[in-house]
PDB file of C-alpha atoms in Angstrom:
ATOM      1  CA  MET A1434      34.428-146.721  97.830  1.00 72.00           C
ATOM      2  CA  GLU A1435      34.654-146.867 101.635  1.00 84.00           C
ATOM      3  CA  SER A1436      31.844-145.480 103.763  1.00 89.00           C
ATOM      4  CA  ASN A1437      32.471-142.315 105.650  1.00 91.00           C
ATOM      5  CA  GLU A1438      32.589-144.881 109.002  1.00 93.00           C
ATOM      6  CA  GLN A1439      35.156-146.766 107.619  1.00 93.00           C
ATOM      7  CA  ILE A1440      37.459-143.738 106.605  1.00 93.00           C
ATOM      8  CA  LEU A1441      36.784-141.914 110.081  1.00 94.00           C
ATOM      9  CA  LYS A1442      37.905-145.179 111.860  1.00 93.00           C
ATOM     10  CA  LYS A1443      41.159-145.216 110.024  1.00 92.00           C
ATOM     11  CA  ILE A1444      42.498-141.763 111.112  1.00 91.00           C
ATOM     12  CA  TYR A1445      44.246-141.606 114.335  1.00 90.00           C
ATOM     13  CA  LEU A1446      41.713-139.300 115.996  1.00 91.00           C
ATOM     14  CA  PHE A1447      39.148-141.814 115.849  1.00 94.00           C
ATOM     15  CA  SER A1448      41.123-145.057 115.793  1.00 92.00           C
ATOM     16  CA  HIS A1449      40.158-146.144 119.109  1.00 94.00           C
ATOM     17  CA  PHE A1450      36.450-145.302 118.838  1.00 96.00           C
ATOM     18  CA  ASP A1451      34.069-148.174 118.760  1.00 95.00           C
ATOM     19  CA  GLU A1452      31.243-148.361 116.197  1.00 96.00           C
ATOM     20  CA  ALA A1453      28.608-146.581 118.045  1.00 96.00           C
ATOM     21  CA  GLU A1454      31.166-143.811 118.698  1.00 96.00           C
ATOM     22  CA  ILE A1455      32.194-143.701 115.074  1.00 97.00           C
ATOM     23  CA  ALA A1456      28.490-143.538 114.163  1.00 96.00           C
ATOM     24  CA  LYS A1457      28.063-140.469 116.197  1.00 96.00           C
ATOM     25  CA  ILE A1458      31.172-138.749 114.464  1.00 96.00           C
ATOM     26  CA  SER A1459      29.651-139.733 111.075  1.00 96.00           C
ATOM     27  CA  GLU A1460      26.205-138.260 111.893  1.00 96.00           C
ATOM     28  CA  ILE A1461      27.851-134.793 112.356  1.00 97.00           C
ATOM     29  CA  SER A1462      29.921-135.022 109.232  1.00 96.00           C
ATOM     30  CA  THR A1463      29.039-133.799 105.916  1.00 96.00           C
ATOM     31  CA  GLN A1464      30.486-134.356 102.557  1.00 95.00           C
ATOM     32  CA  ILE A1465      31.474-131.853 100.428  1.00 97.00           C
ATOM     33  CA  SER A1466      32.779-131.860  96.692  1.00 97.00           C
ATOM     34  CA  ILE A1467      35.579-129.399  95.748  1.00 97.00           C
ATOM     35  CA  PRO A1468      36.415-128.909  92.040  1.00 98.00           C
ATOM     36  CA  HIS A1469      39.777-129.197  90.440  1.00 97.00           C
ATOM     37  CA  ASN A1470      41.996-126.504  91.253  1.00 96.00           C
ATOM     38  CA  ASP A1471      39.949-125.073  93.613  1.00 97.00           C
ATOM     39  CA  THR A1472      40.892-123.759  97.235  1.00 97.00           C
ATOM     40  CA  VAL A1473      39.321-125.540 100.368  1.00 97.00           C
ATOM     41  CA  PHE A1474      40.853-122.685 102.501  1.00 97.00           C
ATOM     42  CA  GLN A1475      43.691-120.393 102.606  1.00 96.00           C
ATOM     43  CA  GLU A1476      46.557-119.438 104.957  1.00 95.00           C
ATOM     44  CA  GLY A1477      45.245-116.850 107.444  1.00 94.00           C
ATOM     45  CA  ASN A1478      41.634-117.692 107.086  1.00 96.00           C
ATOM     46  CA  ASP A1479      39.381-118.405 110.207  1.00 97.00           C
ATOM     47  CA  ALA A1480      38.980-121.909 110.875  1.00 97.00           C
ATOM     48  CA  SER A1481      35.773-123.709 111.753  1.00 97.00           C
ATOM     49  CA  SER A1482      36.208-127.353 110.469  1.00 97.00           C
ATOM     50  CA  PHE A1483      38.527-130.086 109.688  1.00 95.00           C
ATOM     51  CA  TYR A1484      38.405-132.497 106.804  1.00 97.00           C
ATOM     52  CA  VAL A1485      39.097-136.008 105.978  1.00 96.00           C
ATOM     53  CA  VAL A1486      39.847-136.848 102.075  1.00 96.00           C
ATOM     54  CA  LYS A1487      37.298-139.461 100.935  1.00 95.00           C
ATOM     55  CA  TYR A1488      38.362-139.177  97.225  1.00 95.00           C
ATOM     56  CA  GLY A1489      40.903-137.048  95.645  1.00 97.00           C
ATOM     57  CA  THR A1490      44.234-135.414  95.927  1.00 98.00           C
ATOM     58  CA  LEU A1491      44.929-131.990  97.534  1.00 98.00           C
ATOM     59  CA  LYS A1492      48.307-130.050  98.069  1.00 97.00           C
ATOM     60  CA  ILE A1493      49.060-128.228 101.213  1.00 96.00           C
ATOM     61  CA  THR A1494      51.237-125.060 100.875  1.00 95.00           C
ATOM     62  CA  ALA A1495      52.554-122.273 103.142  1.00 94.00           C
ATOM     63  CA  ASN A1496      54.026-118.826 102.365  1.00 90.00           C
ATOM     64  CA  THR A1497      57.419-117.943 103.532  1.00 82.00           C
ATOM     65  CA  GLN A1498      58.369-114.660 105.189  1.00 80.00           C
ATOM     66  CA  GLY A1499      59.650-113.870 101.639  1.00 79.00           C
ATOM     67  CA  GLY A1500      56.322-114.612 100.038  1.00 77.00           C
ATOM     68  CA  ASP A1501      57.378-117.773  98.360  1.00 82.00           C
ATOM     69  CA  ASP A1502      54.920-120.721  98.315  1.00 85.00           C
ATOM     70  CA  ILE A1503      56.357-123.801  99.887  1.00 90.00           C
ATOM     71  CA  ASN A1504      54.721-127.261  99.175  1.00 91.00           C
ATOM     72  CA  ILE A1505      54.303-128.899 102.499  1.00 91.00           C
ATOM     73  CA  THR A1506      52.765-132.187 101.437  1.00 93.00           C
ATOM     74  CA  THR A1507      50.305-133.845  99.128  1.00 96.00           C
ATOM     75  CA  ILE A1508      47.385-135.551 100.514  1.00 95.00           C
ATOM     76  CA  SER A1509      44.881-138.078  99.297  1.00 94.00           C
ATOM     77  CA  VAL A1510      42.257-140.640 100.358  1.00 92.00           C
ATOM     78  CA  GLY A1511      41.963-141.329 104.239  1.00 90.00           C
ATOM     79  CA  ASP A1512      44.185-138.128 104.960  1.00 92.00           C
ATOM     80  CA  HIS A1513      43.057-135.592 107.100  1.00 92.00           C
ATOM     81  CA  PHE A1514      43.937-131.752 107.558  1.00 94.00           C
ATOM     82  CA  GLY A1515      42.621-128.530 109.380  1.00 94.00           C
ATOM     83  CA  GLU A1516      42.402-129.993 112.795  1.00 92.00           C
ATOM     84  CA  LEU A1517      45.072-128.056 114.742  1.00 90.00           C
ATOM     85  CA  PRO A1518      42.792-124.942 115.151  1.00 94.00           C
ATOM     86  CA  PHE A1519      40.441-127.179 116.973  1.00 94.00           C
ATOM     87  CA  PHE A1520      42.789-127.300 119.682  1.00 92.00           C
ATOM     88  CA  ASP A1521      44.415-123.771 119.618  1.00 94.00           C
ATOM     89  CA  HIS A1522      41.531-121.781 117.876  1.00 94.00           C
ATOM     90  CA  GLU A1523      44.216-120.142 115.604  1.00 95.00           C
ATOM     91  CA  LYS A1524      43.723-119.171 111.994  1.00 96.00           C
ATOM     92  CA  ARG A1525      44.769-121.493 109.231  1.00 96.00           C
ATOM     93  CA  ALA A1526      48.416-122.090 108.819  1.00 94.00           C
ATOM     94  CA  ALA A1527      48.381-123.273 105.430  1.00 95.00           C
ATOM     95  CA  THR A1528      46.568-123.303 102.178  1.00 96.00           C
ATOM     96  CA  VAL A1529      44.794-126.363 101.031  1.00 97.00           C
ATOM     97  CA  GLU A1530      43.956-126.738  97.128  1.00 97.00           C
ATOM     98  CA  SER A1531      42.625-129.446  95.388  1.00 98.00           C
ATOM     99  CA  LEU A1532      44.752-131.167  92.398  1.00 97.00           C
ATOM    100  CA  GLU A1533      41.661-133.008  90.978  1.00 97.00           C
ATOM    101  CA  LYS A1534      37.886-133.067  91.870  1.00 98.00           C
ATOM    102  CA  SER A1535      37.860-134.279  95.536  1.00 97.00           C
ATOM    103  CA  ASP A1536      35.331-135.441  98.052  1.00 97.00           C
ATOM    104  CA  LEU A1537      35.787-134.668 101.643  1.00 98.00           C
ATOM    105  CA  ILE A1538      34.195-135.418 104.884  1.00 97.00           C
ATOM    106  CA  GLU A1539      33.641-131.984 106.889  1.00 98.00           C
ATOM    107  CA  ILE A1540      33.520-132.177 110.365  1.00 97.00           C
ATOM    108  CA  LYS A1541      32.633-128.957 112.070  1.00 98.00           C
ATOM    109  CA  TYR A1542      34.735-127.948 115.522  1.00 97.00           C
ATOM    110  CA  LYS A1543      31.437-126.939 117.203  1.00 97.00           C
ATOM    111  CA  ASP A1544      29.666-130.248 116.449  1.00 98.00           C
ATOM    112  CA  LEU A1545      32.716-132.262 117.510  1.00 97.00           C
ATOM    113  CA  GLU A1546      32.910-130.464 120.675  1.00 96.00           C
ATOM    114  CA  LYS A1547      29.281-131.181 121.431  1.00 97.00           C
ATOM    115  CA  VAL A1548      29.573-135.015 120.906  1.00 96.00           C
ATOM    116  CA  LEU A1549      32.788-135.083 122.935  1.00 96.00           C
ATOM    117  CA  GLU A1550      30.943-133.496 125.844  1.00 95.00           C
ATOM    118  CA  THR A1551      28.479-136.123 125.765  1.00 94.00           C
ATOM    119  CA  SER A1552      30.908-138.742 126.419  1.00 95.00           C
ATOM    120  CA  PRO A1553      33.845-138.603 128.892  1.00 95.00           C
ATOM    121  CA  SER A1554      34.840-141.991 127.230  1.00 95.00           C
ATOM    122  CA  MET A1555      35.061-140.441 123.770  1.00 96.00           C
ATOM    123  CA  GLN A1556      37.007-137.411 125.316  1.00 95.00           C
ATOM    124  CA  VAL A1557      39.736-139.518 126.762  1.00 95.00           C
ATOM    125  CA  LYS A1558      40.118-141.597 123.569  1.00 96.00           C
ATOM    126  CA  PHE A1559      40.236-138.345 121.271  1.00 94.00           C
ATOM    127  CA  TYR A1560      42.747-136.643 123.399  1.00 93.00           C
ATOM    128  CA  ARG A1561      44.974-139.535 124.253  1.00 94.00           C
ATOM    129  CA  SER A1562      45.148-140.016 120.538  1.00 92.00           C
ATOM    130  CA  ILE A1563      46.172-136.536 120.088  1.00 90.00           C
ATOM    131  CA  ALA A1564      48.673-136.810 122.717  1.00 92.00           C
ATOM    132  CA  PHE A1565      50.090-140.018 121.312  1.00 91.00           C
ATOM    133  CA  ASN A1566      50.532-138.352 117.945  1.00 87.00           C
ATOM    134  CA  LEU A1567      52.224-135.295 119.304  1.00 89.00           C
ATOM    135  CA  ILE A1568      54.780-137.316 121.296  1.00 93.00           C
ATOM    136  CA  LYS A1569      55.506-139.104 118.001  1.00 90.00           C
ATOM    137  CA  ARG A1570      56.074-136.180 116.164  1.00 86.00           C
ATOM    138  CA  VAL A1571      58.054-134.636 118.943  1.00 91.00           C
ATOM    139  CA  ARG A1572      60.511-137.733 118.776  1.00 93.00           C
ATOM    140  CA  MET A1573      60.588-137.544 115.073  1.00 91.00           C
ATOM    141  CA  LEU A1574      61.687-133.983 115.278  1.00 90.00           C
ATOM    142  CA  THR A1575      64.320-134.725 117.998  1.00 93.00           C
ATOM    143  CA  GLN A1576      65.783-137.439 115.849  1.00 92.00           C
ATOM    144  CA  ASP A1577      65.876-134.983 112.918  1.00 88.00           C
ATOM    145  CA  LEU A1578      67.273-132.117 114.957  1.00 90.00           C
ATOM    146  CA  THR A1579      70.022-134.587 116.124  1.00 90.00           C
ATOM    147  CA  TYR A1580      70.805-135.855 112.723  1.00 87.00           C
ATOM    148  CA  ALA A1581      71.149-132.161 111.357  1.00 87.00           C
ATOM    149  CA  ARG A1582      73.364-131.081 114.185  1.00 88.00           C
ATOM    150  CA  GLU A1583      75.521-134.132 113.683  1.00 87.00           C
ATOM    151  CA  ILE A1584      75.752-133.300 109.862  1.00 87.00           C
ATOM    152  CA  LYS A1585      76.402-129.612 110.604  1.00 83.00           C
ATOM    153  CA  LYS A1586      79.343-130.734 112.874  1.00 83.00           C
ATOM    154  CA  ARG A1587      80.919-132.900 110.167  1.00 84.00           C
ATOM    155  CA  PHE A1588      81.118-130.110 107.687  1.00 84.00           C
ATOM    156  CA  THR A1589      82.013-127.107 109.874  1.00 75.00           C
TER     157      THR A1589
END
């Protein structure tokens, strides 16, 4: 099994961090175990941490206005979730449940903020990674929207 540092280095948030910077992030992280079929957090909960999957499989679902659960995605080793409220301070937008016993790396927002405040270099790398990831998502959404509009034109 990979170390916390190896796993953290692979996620986009920390991919540009050097070994010393990854070590600082690892120092503020804790490992937690989630039993099979347990909930990590529910949609609408307050948020104080984000997570990286060290072992296991989890599903992310959200409720529709009609009350139906929609499966958003399934995540596993090396994936991360729950980082968005770090930026916008909103409540959880989805529910995350374990599909098997899962080990997670938890990083509390307040601890991450403190570490980033100590290093302008880490701040730049972190926020630049967020910006690049958001740009990539906007480009993908633009392509999807363009494709959907083209399909709509063909069938109307």
